[in-house]
Amino acid sequence: MTRAEEVRDLIVQRADATGFGAHGLHVLIDDDIAEHRWAPDDREEIHSVAKALCVLAAGIAADEGALSLDSPVLDLLPTSHPGAGVDQVTLRHLLTMSSGIDLPYSETMMTDWPDLAEEFLSRPSSGRVFQYSNASTYTAMAALAAQVGDVAEYLAPRLFTPMGLDGIVWERSPRGRIIAGAGVSLRTEEMSRIGRLIRDRGLWNGLRLVSPEVIDAMHADWVVAGSNPGYARYALAGWDGPGAGWRLHGAYGQLIVFAGDGVVTISADDHFGADAMAAYVIDSLTD
């Protein structure tokens, strides 16, 4: 039995014992793969795991010289009435949720204003203060689109097609922009490809898709996010921990968990059980 199979079996046993609402599981350790399903193999909303796709899009654009992650956002997306201090906010600040702009998540945020990005940038910045908000990622992708065109179309030949992710549909705002921080549906194995690309520092089957520096920044230069275990530090789309690993974490238990050479991908419908499962996965990978 491979180590991937051993870890898979441990996670399956834990999910079954705790009633965690997992739908699909993919374990990658070295080049060994082990999988398990509890539900049909359908494409499901990956929620905030999509933020990693946004980081990859910005990183690819930086690699191509279209912008810098440290570009002031107002240079990329000018607005007529920027809030106080917003001139100091960069694309990186938006992607690390550290712009200091207060606009919390709401289910109607895409329709509450004529232009969510303009509303976001019109509010004052209080400095490098963390606030997790889809409005921040949305504004980052609006700024990117101003430089490279439609983000989903930009990513298609640079990321989706090389990785075999065909027919990707990204939910749109009323303005026609991708909603950015969510709105993408993938099968568990398709989501695991993002994990493999990240683990391999931007290489896909020997093809360089994004620079290693962008990948490394997804789990380095952490921003202080709070004090709750597993949510204390955030980087470019990545949460530090819990324990000796890090993760991409979407609502309702969409997880890509990294520890050493192992990557565990889970599709689920269990918002409140996800933290304990992520901790168990990291323990299983590091034992």
Short mmCIF file of N, CA, C and O in Angstrom, two decimals, residues 206-263:
data_model
loop_
_atom_site.label_atom_id
_atom_site.label_comp_id
_atom_site.label_asym_id
_atom_site.label_seq_id
_atom_site.Cartn_x
_atom_site.Cartn_y
_atom_site.Cartn_z
N GLY A 206 6.15 19.52 -16.61
CA GLY A 206 7.38 20.08 -17.13
C GLY A 206 7.24 21.43 -17.79
O GLY A 206 8.25 22.03 -18.18
N LEU A 207 6.03 21.94 -17.92
CA LEU A 207 5.78 23.24 -18.56
C LEU A 207 5.63 24.31 -17.50
O LEU A 207 4.83 24.16 -16.57
N ARG A 208 6.39 25.38 -17.61
CA ARG A 208 6.32 26.47 -16.67
C ARG A 208 5.09 27.33 -16.96
O ARG A 208 5.00 27.98 -17.99
N LEU A 209 4.11 27.34 -16.05
CA LEU A 209 2.89 28.14 -16.23
C LEU A 209 2.94 29.44 -15.44
O LEU A 209 2.35 30.44 -15.86
N VAL A 210 3.62 29.43 -14.30
CA VAL A 210 3.72 30.63 -13.48
C VAL A 210 5.02 30.53 -12.70
O VAL A 210 5.51 29.44 -12.41
N SER A 211 5.60 31.66 -12.37
CA SER A 211 6.91 31.67 -11.74
C SER A 211 6.85 31.11 -10.32
O SER A 211 5.84 31.25 -9.63
N PRO A 212 7.91 30.48 -9.87
CA PRO A 212 7.93 29.94 -8.50
C PRO A 212 7.76 31.02 -7.44
O PRO A 212 7.23 30.76 -6.36
N GLU A 213 8.21 32.24 -7.74
CA GLU A 213 8.09 33.32 -6.76
C GLU A 213 6.63 33.61 -6.44
O GLU A 213 6.27 33.91 -5.29
N VAL A 214 5.77 33.55 -7.45
CA VAL A 214 4.34 33.77 -7.22
C VAL A 214 3.77 32.66 -6.35
O VAL A 214 3.01 32.90 -5.40
N ILE A 215 4.14 31.43 -6.67
CA ILE A 215 3.64 30.29 -5.90
C ILE A 215 4.11 30.39 -4.45
O ILE A 215 3.33 30.20 -3.51
N ASP A 216 5.38 30.69 -4.25
CA ASP A 216 5.92 30.76 -2.89
C ASP A 216 5.19 31.82 -2.07
O ASP A 216 5.00 31.65 -0.86
N ALA A 217 4.79 32.91 -2.72
CA ALA A 217 4.11 33.99 -2.00
C ALA A 217 2.70 33.61 -1.56
O ALA A 217 2.09 34.33 -0.76
N MET A 218 2.20 32.48 -2.04
CA MET A 218 0.89 32.02 -1.59
C MET A 218 0.95 31.46 -0.17
O MET A 218 -0.09 31.29 0.47
N HIS A 219 2.16 31.17 0.32
CA HIS A 219 2.29 30.66 1.68
C HIS A 219 3.55 31.20 2.34
O HIS A 219 4.32 30.49 2.99
N ALA A 220 3.75 32.51 2.18
CA ALA A 220 4.88 33.20 2.80
C ALA A 220 4.49 34.67 2.99
O ALA A 220 3.45 35.12 2.51
N ASP A 221 5.35 35.41 3.68
CA ASP A 221 5.08 36.84 3.94
C ASP A 221 3.66 37.00 4.49
O ASP A 221 2.86 37.80 4.00
N TRP A 222 3.38 36.23 5.54
CA TRP A 222 2.03 36.16 6.08
C TRP A 222 1.56 37.50 6.62
O TRP A 222 2.32 38.26 7.22
N VAL A 223 0.28 37.77 6.43
CA VAL A 223 -0.40 38.93 7.01
C VAL A 223 -1.13 38.47 8.25
O VAL A 223 -1.80 37.43 8.24
N VAL A 224 -1.01 39.21 9.34
CA VAL A 224 -1.74 38.86 10.55
C VAL A 224 -3.23 39.06 10.31
O VAL A 224 -3.69 40.14 9.93
N ALA A 225 -3.99 37.97 10.51
CA ALA A 225 -5.42 38.00 10.19
C ALA A 225 -6.30 37.89 11.43
O ALA A 225 -7.50 38.18 11.36
N GLY A 226 -5.75 37.45 12.53
CA GLY A 226 -6.55 37.28 13.74
C GLY A 226 -5.85 36.35 14.70
O GLY A 226 -4.63 36.17 14.64
N SER A 227 -6.63 35.73 15.58
CA SER A 227 -6.04 34.86 16.58
C SER A 227 -6.62 33.45 16.58
O SER A 227 -6.13 32.58 17.30
N ASN A 228 -7.65 33.20 15.78
CA ASN A 228 -8.25 31.88 15.74
C ASN A 228 -7.30 30.88 15.10
O ASN A 228 -6.69 31.17 14.06
N PRO A 229 -7.15 29.69 15.67
CA PRO A 229 -6.26 28.68 15.08
C PRO A 229 -6.66 28.37 13.63
O PRO A 229 -7.83 28.15 13.34
N GLY A 230 -5.68 28.38 12.77
CA GLY A 230 -5.95 28.13 11.36
C GLY A 230 -6.37 29.37 10.59
O GLY A 230 -6.45 29.32 9.36
N TYR A 231 -6.65 30.46 11.28
CA TYR A 231 -7.05 31.70 10.62
C TYR A 231 -6.25 32.89 11.14
O TYR A 231 -6.68 34.03 11.03
N ALA A 232 -5.09 32.63 11.68
CA ALA A 232 -4.28 33.69 12.27
C ALA A 232 -3.43 34.41 11.24
O ALA A 232 -3.09 35.59 11.44
N ARG A 233 -3.09 33.73 10.13
CA ARG A 233 -2.21 34.34 9.13
C ARG A 233 -2.70 33.98 7.73
O ARG A 233 -3.12 32.84 7.47
N TYR A 234 -2.60 34.97 6.84
CA TYR A 234 -3.09 34.82 5.47
C TYR A 234 -2.03 35.37 4.53
O TYR A 234 -1.32 36.33 4.85
N ALA A 235 -1.89 34.75 3.36
CA ALA A 235 -0.96 35.24 2.35
C ALA A 235 -1.73 35.43 1.05
O ALA A 235 -2.90 35.83 1.07
N LEU A 236 -1.12 35.17 -0.08
CA LEU A 236 -1.81 35.27 -1.37
C LEU A 236 -2.72 34.06 -1.54
O LEU A 236 -2.30 33.03 -2.09
N ALA A 237 -3.91 34.13 -1.02
CA ALA A 237 -4.96 33.10 -1.11
C ALA A 237 -4.80 31.97 -0.12
O ALA A 237 -5.70 31.16 0.03
N GLY A 238 -3.66 31.87 0.57
CA GLY A 238 -3.41 30.75 1.45
C GLY A 238 -3.57 31.10 2.92
O GLY A 238 -3.18 32.18 3.36
N TRP A 239 -4.14 30.16 3.68
CA TRP A 239 -4.22 30.26 5.14
C TRP A 239 -3.12 29.40 5.76
O TRP A 239 -2.92 28.26 5.35
N ASP A 240 -2.44 29.93 6.74
CA ASP A 240 -1.40 29.20 7.44
C ASP A 240 -2.04 28.21 8.41
O ASP A 240 -2.93 28.56 9.19
N GLY A 241 -1.59 26.95 8.36
CA GLY A 241 -2.07 25.96 9.30
C GLY A 241 -3.40 25.36 8.88
O GLY A 241 -3.83 25.50 7.73
N PRO A 242 -4.05 24.65 9.83
CA PRO A 242 -3.61 24.49 11.22
C PRO A 242 -2.42 23.54 11.33
O PRO A 242 -2.30 22.59 10.56
N GLY A 243 -1.52 23.82 12.26
CA GLY A 243 -0.36 22.97 12.43
C GLY A 243 0.70 23.22 11.38
O GLY A 243 0.86 24.35 10.88
N ALA A 244 1.38 22.16 11.00
CA ALA A 244 2.57 22.27 10.14
C ALA A 244 2.23 22.17 8.66
O ALA A 244 2.92 21.50 7.89
N GLY A 245 1.20 22.85 8.23
CA GLY A 245 0.83 22.88 6.83
C GLY A 245 0.12 24.18 6.51
O GLY A 245 0.09 25.11 7.34
N TRP A 246 -0.40 24.27 5.33
CA TRP A 246 -1.20 25.43 4.95
C TRP A 246 -2.27 24.96 3.98
O TRP A 246 -2.25 23.82 3.54
N ARG A 247 -3.22 25.86 3.63
CA ARG A 247 -4.35 25.39 2.84
C ARG A 247 -5.00 26.51 2.06
O ARG A 247 -4.94 27.69 2.43
N LEU A 248 -5.65 26.12 0.97
CA LEU A 248 -6.67 26.92 0.31
C LEU A 248 -8.00 26.42 0.85
O LEU A 248 -8.23 25.21 0.94
N HIS A 249 -8.89 27.33 1.21
CA HIS A 249 -10.08 26.94 1.96
C HIS A 249 -11.29 27.69 1.44
O HIS A 249 -11.41 28.90 1.59
N GLY A 250 -12.20 26.94 0.80
CA GLY A 250 -13.45 27.51 0.34
C GLY A 250 -14.59 27.13 1.26
O GLY A 250 -14.53 26.14 2.00
N ALA A 251 -15.65 27.91 1.22
CA ALA A 251 -16.81 27.66 2.07
C ALA A 251 -17.34 26.24 1.87
O ALA A 251 -17.20 25.65 0.80
N TYR A 252 -17.92 25.70 2.93
CA TYR A 252 -18.56 24.39 2.93
C TYR A 252 -17.57 23.24 2.76
O TYR A 252 -17.95 22.15 2.36
N GLY A 253 -16.29 23.51 3.04
CA GLY A 253 -15.32 22.42 3.08
C GLY A 253 -14.60 22.10 1.80
O GLY A 253 -14.15 20.97 1.61
N GLN A 254 -14.44 23.09 0.92
CA GLN A 254 -13.60 22.89 -0.27
C GLN A 254 -12.16 23.16 0.16
O GLN A 254 -11.81 24.29 0.49
N LEU A 255 -11.34 22.13 0.17
CA LEU A 255 -10.01 22.23 0.76
C LEU A 255 -8.94 21.72 -0.21
O LEU A 255 -9.12 20.68 -0.85
N ILE A 256 -7.84 22.46 -0.28
CA ILE A 256 -6.60 21.94 -0.84
C ILE A 256 -5.56 22.16 0.24
O ILE A 256 -5.22 23.30 0.57
N VAL A 257 -5.09 21.06 0.83
CA VAL A 257 -4.22 21.11 2.01
C VAL A 257 -2.82 20.66 1.61
O VAL A 257 -2.66 19.62 0.97
N PHE A 258 -1.82 21.44 2.03
CA PHE A 258 -0.43 21.17 1.68
C PHE A 258 0.39 20.90 2.93
O PHE A 258 0.32 21.65 3.91
N ALA A 259 1.17 19.84 2.90
CA ALA A 259 2.14 19.58 3.96
C ALA A 259 3.24 18.71 3.37
O ALA A 259 2.97 17.62 2.87
N GLY A 260 4.46 19.23 3.38
CA GLY A 260 5.57 18.50 2.77
C GLY A 260 5.31 18.27 1.29
O GLY A 260 4.95 19.19 0.55
N ASP A 261 5.45 17.01 0.85
CA ASP A 261 5.23 16.66 -0.55
C ASP A 261 3.81 16.15 -0.78
O ASP A 261 3.51 15.62 -1.85
N GLY A 262 2.97 16.31 0.22
CA GLY A 262 1.60 15.82 0.10
C GLY A 262 0.60 16.92 -0.14
O GLY A 262 0.74 18.04 0.37
N VAL A 263 -0.40 16.60 -0.95
CA VAL A 263 -1.51 17.51 -1.23
C VAL A 263 -2.80 16.71 -1.11
O VAL A 263 -2.96 15.68 -1.78
#
